[in-house]
Amino acid sequence: MHPGVKIFGVVAAIRFLNAVSIGTFFQPDEFYQALEPAHKLVYGYGYITWEWHEQLRSSLHVWLYALAYKAFGLAFDDSWSTYLAPRFVGAIVAALGETYLYKFALAYTGSVQIATLALAASLCSGWNWFFVTRAFSNNLEMVLTTIGLAYWPWNRPNGGILKSCLFGFLSCLVRPTNALLWGFLGASFVLNNAGHPGKLLLVSLDLTVLFGIVCALAAIPDHLFYGEWTFPLYNFIEFNVVKNLLIFYGSAPWHFYIFQGIPLLLMGYIPLWASAMWRFRNTLLANTSLFVIVGFSCIAHKEFRFIYPLYPIFMVHTAQAARLFLHRRHVKKLAAAVVLLHAVIALFFTRVNEKGEIDVVNWLTNNSEVTSVGFLTPCHSVPWHLSFHREDLVLNLWMLTCEPPLHLASGNLENVKSYRDELDRFYDDPVGFLNNAIGTTQRPWPSHLVIFAHMEDVVSTFLGLSYYECGRFFNSYFHWDPRRWGDIIVYCKAE
């Protein structure tokens, strides 16, 4: 059996156990970027956020889950297929990524030992156990990038460039911001081959044709999803760059990735990665990491997962540094300590912190007395139809919304301060909002009302005897958003 097949089989089994072990919430995009649209494709109902209405996202990611829902539905009832399908896809995508991480490390370094260490580091990563099997488009983006890096002509001047760029193009269709990474690699290739204009011309022509074919083929699933011909890559650039409306989703300081993003992704591997970045500071791989980090640091809106395509590079650098310390004293004890640290962190964040956002939906779903539910919580705080999967609730679920001001021609700091979405209006004046916006045709008083403990005093006082507390679920010891701290409380409507 081919070594790659063995690696894939073992890793897929590990990642499937990883996927089914996760019982916590991280960010809304895990559910609303792929699973809700996929659920709508297969079952006819699902929550479609504004990004899909504005056609900003490629549907490639969605179709993976839609096909899995359909396939599992042939063998299992809906309750099992909706549970197993996304976890199966997550495990397969993760296993592909880590199989090609091994191949990438081997192609780049020529060392089986470094490739094995890179794979081991990834499997023992606390961040990866928490994140890699979730249904984020960033995971598919990272995996496609890893495959592309495995085929990049590191030590083969004339081979691999087309196959590598095929996966690079696909990763950019999934998330256009990955053009930073592939653009830097492409520019480096041009500079390294500046003395061979004929070669560059041929490669450029081949890549132009390849990019055209990839875009044309990707347009087919997008047409099937959106019901019309569209080009999400262009729409994404127009919204985020031309109109600059991304600014409405917040900004972070320039050092966010240095002091938060990279430490979160690497955790106990930081010393190894830092030493490798210094030791190999003049290499293409190190320069690619620096360029992407600096590039994303210049963008106001920042999130940990935006630099996830660098993860395979981080693992290769970690493995390169680890090999230098293999024969040092106490290295086994240090390695065990790092693995234990990662395991504890992974266990806490996959089984404990933010568990209530999943538990409350499971409780509501399986409660026959629930005929309608309203969420007075930050928008998209829980999974939606993909988890409820109850047709009787399709028209009887509501949440507070937080759409950006799509009517504006451009975004700026003045607009940010003046624009208030529905969620803002609730937190600006909870009592006024409850008096004027709830109990209307759009927001009727439901049989069950859900809040975070942060709003308990205000909401319980307003409700009086019309509702009573009928459920409380632990959610978090801490949270980056104070509006989501503490327990989740369910109120039942009094008879």
Coordinates of C-alpha atoms in Angstrom, one line a residue:
M1 CA 0.0 0.0 0.0
H2 CA 1.2 3.5 -0.9
P3 CA 2.5 5.4 2.2
G4 CA 0.2 8.3 1.4
V5 CA -2.8 6.0 1.5
K6 CA -1.8 4.6 4.9
I7 CA -1.3 8.1 6.3
F8 CA -4.6 9.2 5.0
G9 CA -6.5 6.2 6.4
V10 CA -5.0 6.6 9.9
V11 CA -5.4 10.4 10.0
A12 CA -9.0 10.1 8.7
A13 CA -9.9 7.8 11.5
I14 CA -8.3 10.1 14.1
R15 CA -10.0 13.2 12.6
F16 CA -13.4 11.5 12.6
L17 CA -13.1 10.8 16.3
N18 CA -11.9 14.4 16.6
A19 CA -15.0 15.7 14.7
V20 CA -17.6 13.7 16.8
S21 CA -15.9 14.7 20.0
I22 CA -16.5 18.4 19.5
G23 CA -19.5 19.7 21.4
T24 CA -18.8 23.5 21.6
F25 CA -19.5 26.6 19.5
F26 CA -16.7 28.8 18.1
Q27 CA -17.9 31.3 15.6
P28 CA -21.1 31.6 13.5
D29 CA -19.4 31.1 10.2
E30 CA -18.9 27.4 11.1
F31 CA -22.6 26.9 10.5
Y32 CA -23.7 29.8 8.3
Q33 CA -20.9 29.7 5.7
A34 CA -21.6 26.1 4.5
L35 CA -24.0 24.0 6.6
E36 CA -27.1 26.2 6.5
P37 CA -26.9 26.8 2.7
A38 CA -26.2 23.1 2.2
H39 CA -29.2 22.2 4.4
K40 CA -31.3 24.4 2.2
L41 CA -30.1 22.8 -1.0
V42 CA -30.9 19.3 0.3
Y43 CA -33.9 19.8 2.6
G44 CA -35.5 22.9 1.2
Y45 CA -35.0 25.2 4.2
G46 CA -31.9 26.8 5.8
Y47 CA -30.9 30.3 7.0
I48 CA -29.3 32.3 4.2
T49 CA -27.2 35.2 5.4
W50 CA -26.7 38.5 3.6
E51 CA -23.3 37.3 2.1
W52 CA -25.2 34.7 0.1
H53 CA -27.9 37.2 -1.0
E54 CA -25.1 39.5 -2.1
Q55 CA -23.4 36.5 -3.9
L56 CA -20.0 37.2 -2.2
R57 CA -19.2 33.5 -1.5
S58 CA -18.2 30.6 -3.7
S59 CA -20.6 27.7 -3.4
L60 CA -17.8 25.1 -3.8
H61 CA -17.6 24.6 0.0
V62 CA -21.3 24.3 0.3
W63 CA -21.6 21.6 -2.3
L64 CA -19.2 19.3 -0.4
Y65 CA -21.7 19.3 2.5
A66 CA -24.8 19.2 0.4
L67 CA -23.5 16.1 -1.4
A68 CA -22.6 14.5 2.0
Y69 CA -26.1 15.3 3.4
K70 CA -27.6 13.6 0.3
A71 CA -25.3 10.6 0.4
F72 CA -25.8 9.9 4.1
G73 CA -29.5 10.4 3.7
L74 CA -29.6 7.3 1.6
A75 CA -28.4 5.2 4.4
F76 CA -29.5 6.9 7.6
D77 CA -32.6 8.8 8.8
D78 CA -32.4 12.6 8.9
S79 CA -31.3 12.9 12.5
W80 CA -28.2 10.7 11.9
S81 CA -27.4 12.0 8.4
T82 CA -27.5 15.7 9.5
Y83 CA -25.2 14.8 12.4
L84 CA -22.8 12.5 10.6
A85 CA -22.4 14.2 7.2
P86 CA -20.7 17.4 8.2
R87 CA -18.4 15.5 10.6
F88 CA -17.5 13.0 7.9
V89 CA -16.7 15.8 5.5
G90 CA -14.7 17.6 8.1
A91 CA -12.6 14.5 8.9
I92 CA -11.9 13.8 5.2
V93 CA -10.9 17.4 4.5
A94 CA -8.6 17.5 7.5
A95 CA -7.1 14.1 6.6
L96 CA -6.3 15.3 3.1
G97 CA -4.7 18.4 4.5
E98 CA -2.4 16.5 6.9
T99 CA -1.6 13.8 4.3
Y100 CA -0.4 16.6 2.0
L101 CA 1.3 18.3 4.9
Y102 CA 3.6 15.3 5.1
K103 CA 4.1 15.4 1.3
F104 CA 4.8 19.1 1.4
A105 CA 7.4 18.8 4.1
L106 CA 9.0 15.9 2.3
A107 CA 9.1 17.8 -1.0
Y108 CA 10.5 20.9 0.6
T109 CA 13.1 19.4 2.9
G110 CA 13.7 16.0 1.3
S111 CA 13.7 14.6 4.8
V112 CA 11.3 11.8 5.9
Q113 CA 12.1 12.6 9.5
I114 CA 11.0 16.3 9.1
A115 CA 7.9 15.2 7.2
T116 CA 7.0 12.8 10.0
L117 CA 7.6 15.4 12.7
A118 CA 5.5 18.0 10.8
L119 CA 2.6 15.4 10.6
A120 CA 3.0 14.5 14.3
A121 CA 3.1 18.2 15.3
S122 CA -0.2 18.8 13.4
L123 CA -1.9 15.8 15.0
C124 CA -0.8 16.9 18.4
S125 CA -1.8 20.6 17.9
G126 CA -4.4 21.8 20.3
W127 CA -5.6 24.4 17.8
N128 CA -6.1 21.8 15.1
W129 CA -8.0 19.5 17.4
F130 CA -10.3 22.4 18.2
F131 CA -10.6 23.8 14.6
V132 CA -9.6 21.7 11.7
T133 CA -12.7 19.5 11.4
R134 CA -15.2 22.3 11.8
A135 CA -17.1 23.5 8.7
F136 CA -15.3 26.7 8.1
S137 CA -14.3 27.7 4.5
N138 CA -10.9 28.5 6.0
N139 CA -10.3 24.8 6.5
L140 CA -10.9 24.0 2.9
E141 CA -8.8 27.1 1.9
M142 CA -5.9 25.8 4.1
V143 CA -6.1 22.2 2.7
L144 CA -6.1 23.4 -0.9
T145 CA -3.1 25.6 -0.1
T146 CA -1.3 22.7 1.5
I147 CA -1.9 20.5 -1.6
G148 CA -0.7 23.3 -3.7
L149 CA 2.5 23.8 -1.6
A150 CA 3.2 20.1 -1.9
Y151 CA 3.3 20.4 -5.7
W152 CA 5.2 23.7 -5.8
P153 CA 8.6 23.2 -7.6
W154 CA 10.7 23.7 -4.5
N155 CA 13.5 21.5 -5.7
R156 CA 12.2 20.8 -9.2
P157 CA 12.8 23.9 -11.4
N158 CA 10.6 22.7 -14.2
G159 CA 7.9 20.6 -12.6
G160 CA 4.8 21.0 -10.5
I161 CA 3.9 24.7 -11.1
L162 CA 0.7 24.0 -13.0
K163 CA -0.6 21.4 -10.6
S164 CA 0.4 23.6 -7.7
C165 CA -1.4 26.7 -9.1
L166 CA -4.5 24.7 -9.8
F167 CA -5.0 24.2 -6.1
G168 CA -3.8 27.7 -5.4
F169 CA -6.5 29.1 -7.8
L170 CA -9.2 26.9 -6.1
S171 CA -8.1 28.2 -2.7
C172 CA -8.5 31.8 -3.9
L173 CA -12.0 31.1 -5.2
V174 CA -12.9 29.7 -1.8
R175 CA -11.4 32.7 0.0
P176 CA -10.0 35.4 -2.3
T177 CA -7.7 36.9 0.4
N178 CA -5.4 33.8 -0.1
A179 CA -4.2 35.6 -3.2
L180 CA -1.7 37.3 -0.8
L181 CA 0.1 34.0 -0.3
W182 CA 0.0 32.8 -3.9
G183 CA 0.8 36.2 -5.3
F184 CA 4.0 36.3 -3.3
L185 CA 5.0 32.8 -4.4
G186 CA 4.2 33.7 -8.0
A187 CA 6.2 36.9 -7.8
S188 CA 9.2 35.0 -6.4
F189 CA 8.9 32.4 -9.2
V190 CA 9.0 35.3 -11.8
L191 CA 12.1 36.9 -10.1
N192 CA 13.9 33.5 -9.9
N193 CA 13.3 32.9 -13.6
A194 CA 13.9 36.4 -14.9
G195 CA 16.8 35.2 -17.0
H196 CA 14.5 32.8 -18.8
P197 CA 11.8 35.0 -20.5
G198 CA 10.8 32.2 -22.9
K199 CA 10.0 29.9 -20.0
L200 CA 8.1 32.7 -18.1
L201 CA 6.0 33.4 -21.2
L202 CA 5.0 29.8 -21.6
V203 CA 4.2 29.3 -17.9
S204 CA 2.2 32.6 -18.0
L205 CA 0.2 31.4 -21.0
D206 CA -0.5 28.0 -19.4
L207 CA -1.5 29.6 -16.1
T208 CA -3.8 32.1 -17.8
V209 CA -5.6 29.3 -19.6
L210 CA -5.7 27.2 -16.4
F211 CA -7.2 30.1 -14.4
G212 CA -9.8 30.6 -17.1
I213 CA -10.8 27.0 -17.0
V214 CA -10.9 26.9 -13.2
C215 CA -13.2 30.0 -13.1
A216 CA -15.4 28.6 -15.9
L217 CA -15.9 25.3 -14.2
A218 CA -16.4 26.9 -10.8
A219 CA -19.1 29.1 -12.3
I220 CA -21.3 26.0 -12.9
P221 CA -21.9 25.1 -9.2
D222 CA -22.3 28.8 -8.5
H223 CA -25.0 29.0 -11.2
L224 CA -26.7 25.9 -9.7
F225 CA -26.6 27.5 -6.3
Y226 CA -27.5 31.1 -7.0
G227 CA -29.9 30.3 -9.9
E228 CA -28.0 32.8 -12.2
W229 CA -24.5 33.4 -13.6
T230 CA -22.4 35.2 -11.1
F231 CA -18.8 35.7 -10.2
P232 CA -18.4 35.7 -6.3
L233 CA -14.7 36.6 -6.5
Y234 CA -15.6 39.9 -8.2
N235 CA -18.5 40.6 -5.8
F236 CA -16.2 39.9 -2.8
I237 CA -13.6 42.4 -4.0
E238 CA -16.2 45.0 -4.8
F239 CA -17.8 44.7 -1.3
N240 CA -14.6 44.5 0.8
V241 CA -12.1 46.6 -1.2
V242 CA -14.0 49.0 -3.4
K243 CA -16.9 49.8 -1.0
N244 CA -14.8 49.0 2.1
L245 CA -17.9 47.7 3.9
L246 CA -15.8 45.1 5.7
I247 CA -15.0 47.8 8.2
F248 CA -18.4 47.3 9.8
Y249 CA -17.3 44.0 11.2
G250 CA -14.8 45.7 13.5
S251 CA -11.1 46.3 13.5
A252 CA -8.1 45.1 15.5
P253 CA -4.6 46.6 16.2
W254 CA -1.8 46.0 13.7
H255 CA -0.1 43.6 16.1
F256 CA -3.1 41.3 16.5
Y257 CA -1.6 38.4 14.5
I258 CA 1.8 38.7 16.2
F259 CA 0.5 38.6 19.8
Q260 CA -2.8 36.8 19.4
G261 CA -3.2 35.0 16.1
I262 CA 0.1 33.2 15.8
P263 CA 0.3 32.2 19.5
L264 CA -3.2 30.7 19.3
L265 CA -2.4 28.7 16.2
L266 CA 1.0 27.4 17.5
M267 CA 0.6 27.4 21.4
G268 CA 3.5 25.3 22.7
Y269 CA 5.2 25.3 19.3
I270 CA 6.0 29.0 19.4
P271 CA 9.7 28.6 20.5
L272 CA 10.4 26.1 17.8
W273 CA 8.6 28.1 15.1
A274 CA 10.4 31.4 16.2
S275 CA 13.8 29.7 16.1
A276 CA 13.1 28.3 12.7
M277 CA 12.0 31.6 11.4
W278 CA 15.3 33.1 12.5
R279 CA 17.5 30.3 11.3
F280 CA 15.8 30.1 7.9
R281 CA 15.0 33.8 7.6
N282 CA 16.4 34.1 4.1
T283 CA 14.3 31.3 2.6
L284 CA 11.2 31.7 0.4
L285 CA 9.1 29.9 3.0
A286 CA 10.0 32.3 5.8
N287 CA 9.5 35.3 3.6
T288 CA 6.1 34.0 2.4
S289 CA 5.0 33.8 6.1
L290 CA 6.3 37.3 6.8
F291 CA 4.6 38.8 3.7
V292 CA 1.2 37.3 4.5
I293 CA 1.4 38.2 8.2
V294 CA 2.3 41.8 7.3
G295 CA -0.3 41.9 4.6
F296 CA -3.1 40.8 6.8
S297 CA -1.9 43.1 9.6
C298 CA -2.6 46.0 7.3
I299 CA -6.2 45.0 6.9
A300 CA -8.5 46.5 9.7
H301 CA -10.7 43.5 10.2
K302 CA -8.7 40.6 11.7
E303 CA -9.5 37.1 12.8
F304 CA -7.4 34.2 13.9
R305 CA -8.5 32.0 11.1
F306 CA -7.6 34.4 8.3
I307 CA -3.9 33.3 8.6
Y308 CA -4.8 29.6 8.7
P309 CA -3.3 29.0 5.2
L310 CA 0.1 29.6 6.8
Y311 CA -0.5 26.7 9.1
P312 CA 1.3 24.1 6.9
I313 CA 4.3 26.4 6.6
F314 CA 4.3 26.8 10.4
M315 CA 4.3 23.1 10.9
V316 CA 7.2 22.6 8.5
H317 CA 9.2 25.2 10.4
T318 CA 8.3 23.7 13.7
A319 CA 9.5 20.3 12.5
Q320 CA 12.7 21.7 11.1
A321 CA 13.5 23.2 14.5
A322 CA 12.3 20.1 16.4
R323 CA 14.8 17.9 14.5
L324 CA 17.7 20.0 15.8
F325 CA 16.7 19.4 19.4
L326 CA 15.9 15.7 19.2
H327 CA 19.1 14.6 20.9
R328 CA 19.1 17.2 23.6
R329 CA 18.6 16.4 27.2
H330 CA 15.0 16.4 28.6
V331 CA 13.6 16.7 25.1
K332 CA 11.1 13.9 25.7
K333 CA 9.9 15.5 28.9
L334 CA 9.4 18.9 27.1
A335 CA 7.6 17.2 24.2
A336 CA 5.3 15.4 26.6
A337 CA 4.6 18.7 28.4
V338 CA 3.7 20.4 25.2
V339 CA 1.4 17.6 24.1
L340 CA -0.3 17.6 27.5
L341 CA -0.7 21.3 27.4
H342 CA -2.3 21.1 23.9
A343 CA -4.5 18.2 25.1
V344 CA -5.8 20.1 28.1
I345 CA -6.5 23.2 26.0
A346 CA -8.2 21.1 23.3
L347 CA -10.4 19.3 25.8
F348 CA -11.5 22.5 27.5
F349 CA -12.4 24.3 24.3
T350 CA -14.1 21.3 22.6
R351 CA -16.0 19.9 25.5
V352 CA -16.5 22.7 28.1
N353 CA -16.3 26.4 27.0
E354 CA -19.2 27.5 24.8
K355 CA -21.0 24.2 25.2
G356 CA -24.3 25.9 26.1
E357 CA -24.8 27.3 22.6
I358 CA -25.0 23.7 21.3
D359 CA -26.8 22.2 24.3
V360 CA -29.7 24.7 24.3
V361 CA -30.5 23.9 20.6
N362 CA -30.4 20.2 21.3
W363 CA -32.8 20.7 24.2
L364 CA -35.2 22.9 22.2
T365 CA -35.1 20.5 19.3
N366 CA -36.1 17.5 21.3
N367 CA -38.7 19.3 23.4
S368 CA -42.2 18.7 22.0
E369 CA -43.6 21.7 23.9
V370 CA -41.5 24.1 21.8
T371 CA -43.7 25.6 19.1
S372 CA -41.7 28.8 18.5
V373 CA -38.4 30.2 19.7
G374 CA -37.0 33.7 19.8
F375 CA -33.3 34.5 20.5
L376 CA -32.6 37.8 22.2
T377 CA -28.9 37.2 21.8
P378 CA -26.1 38.4 19.5
C379 CA -26.9 37.4 16.0
H380 CA -26.1 33.8 14.9
S381 CA -25.2 32.8 18.4
V382 CA -26.4 29.2 17.8
P383 CA -26.7 26.7 14.9
W384 CA -30.0 27.1 13.2
H385 CA -32.0 24.8 10.9
L386 CA -29.1 22.4 10.4
S387 CA -29.4 21.5 14.1
F388 CA -33.1 22.1 14.7
H389 CA -34.1 20.3 11.6
R390 CA -37.8 20.8 12.4
E391 CA -40.0 21.9 9.5
D392 CA -42.7 23.0 12.1
L393 CA -40.2 25.6 13.3
V394 CA -39.1 27.0 9.9
L395 CA -41.5 30.0 10.2
N396 CA -41.4 30.0 14.0
L397 CA -37.8 30.8 14.7
W398 CA -36.4 34.3 14.9
M399 CA -33.2 36.0 16.0
L400 CA -31.9 39.5 16.2
T401 CA -30.1 40.4 13.0
C402 CA -26.8 42.3 12.3
E403 CA -26.6 42.9 8.6
P404 CA -24.1 45.6 7.5
P405 CA -25.5 48.8 5.8
L406 CA -25.7 47.4 2.3
H407 CA -27.3 50.6 1.1
L408 CA -24.1 52.6 1.5
A409 CA -21.8 53.3 -1.4
S410 CA -18.7 53.0 0.9
G411 CA -17.7 52.4 4.5
N412 CA -15.8 54.8 6.7
L413 CA -15.3 55.5 10.4
E414 CA -18.2 58.0 10.4
N415 CA -20.6 55.4 9.0
V416 CA -19.4 52.8 11.5
K417 CA -20.3 55.1 14.4
S418 CA -23.6 56.2 13.1
Y419 CA -25.0 52.9 11.8
R420 CA -27.0 50.8 14.2
D421 CA -28.3 47.4 13.2
E422 CA -31.1 45.6 15.0
L423 CA -28.8 44.0 17.5
D424 CA -27.2 47.3 18.4
R425 CA -30.7 48.8 18.9
F426 CA -31.6 46.1 21.3
Y427 CA -28.5 46.6 23.4
D428 CA -28.7 50.4 23.2
D429 CA -32.2 50.3 24.8
P430 CA -33.4 46.8 25.8
V431 CA -36.7 47.9 27.3
G432 CA -37.6 50.2 24.5
F433 CA -36.7 47.5 21.9
L434 CA -38.8 44.9 23.8
N435 CA -41.7 47.3 23.9
N436 CA -41.6 48.4 20.3
A437 CA -40.0 45.5 18.3
I438 CA -41.2 42.4 20.0
G439 CA -44.8 41.2 19.7
T440 CA -45.0 42.4 16.1
T441 CA -45.7 40.4 13.0
Q442 CA -42.0 40.0 12.3
R443 CA -41.0 39.3 16.0
P444 CA -44.0 37.6 17.7
W445 CA -43.7 36.6 21.4
P446 CA -42.6 32.9 21.1
S447 CA -43.4 29.9 23.3
H448 CA -39.7 29.9 24.3
L449 CA -37.3 32.9 24.6
V450 CA -33.5 32.5 24.9
I451 CA -31.1 35.0 26.3
F452 CA -27.5 35.1 27.7
A453 CA -27.2 35.7 31.5
H454 CA -25.7 39.1 30.7
M455 CA -29.3 40.3 30.0
E456 CA -31.0 38.3 32.8
D457 CA -31.9 41.2 35.1
V458 CA -33.3 43.4 32.3
V459 CA -35.3 40.8 30.5
S460 CA -36.7 38.9 33.5
T461 CA -37.9 42.2 35.0
F462 CA -39.6 43.2 31.8
L463 CA -41.2 39.8 31.3
G464 CA -42.6 39.7 34.8
L465 CA -45.1 36.8 35.2
S466 CA -45.7 36.3 31.4
Y467 CA -42.6 34.0 31.2
Y468 CA -40.8 31.8 33.7
E469 CA -37.3 30.3 33.6
C470 CA -37.5 26.7 32.4
G471 CA -34.0 26.0 31.4
R472 CA -30.4 27.1 32.1
F473 CA -27.3 25.9 30.4
F474 CA -23.7 26.6 31.3
N475 CA -22.0 28.2 28.4
S476 CA -18.6 29.8 29.2
Y477 CA -16.2 30.8 31.9
F478 CA -15.0 33.7 29.7
H479 CA -15.7 35.0 26.2
W480 CA -14.2 37.6 24.0
D481 CA -17.7 39.1 23.6
P482 CA -19.0 40.1 27.1
R483 CA -22.6 39.9 25.7
R484 CA -22.0 36.1 25.5
W485 CA -20.6 35.6 29.0
G486 CA -22.1 33.1 31.5
D487 CA -25.1 30.8 31.2
I488 CA -27.8 30.6 28.5
I489 CA -31.3 31.0 29.9
V490 CA -34.5 29.7 28.4
Y491 CA -37.9 31.3 29.4
C492 CA -41.1 29.5 28.8
K493 CA -44.4 31.4 28.1
A494 CA -46.8 31.1 31.0
E495 CA -50.2 29.6 30.2

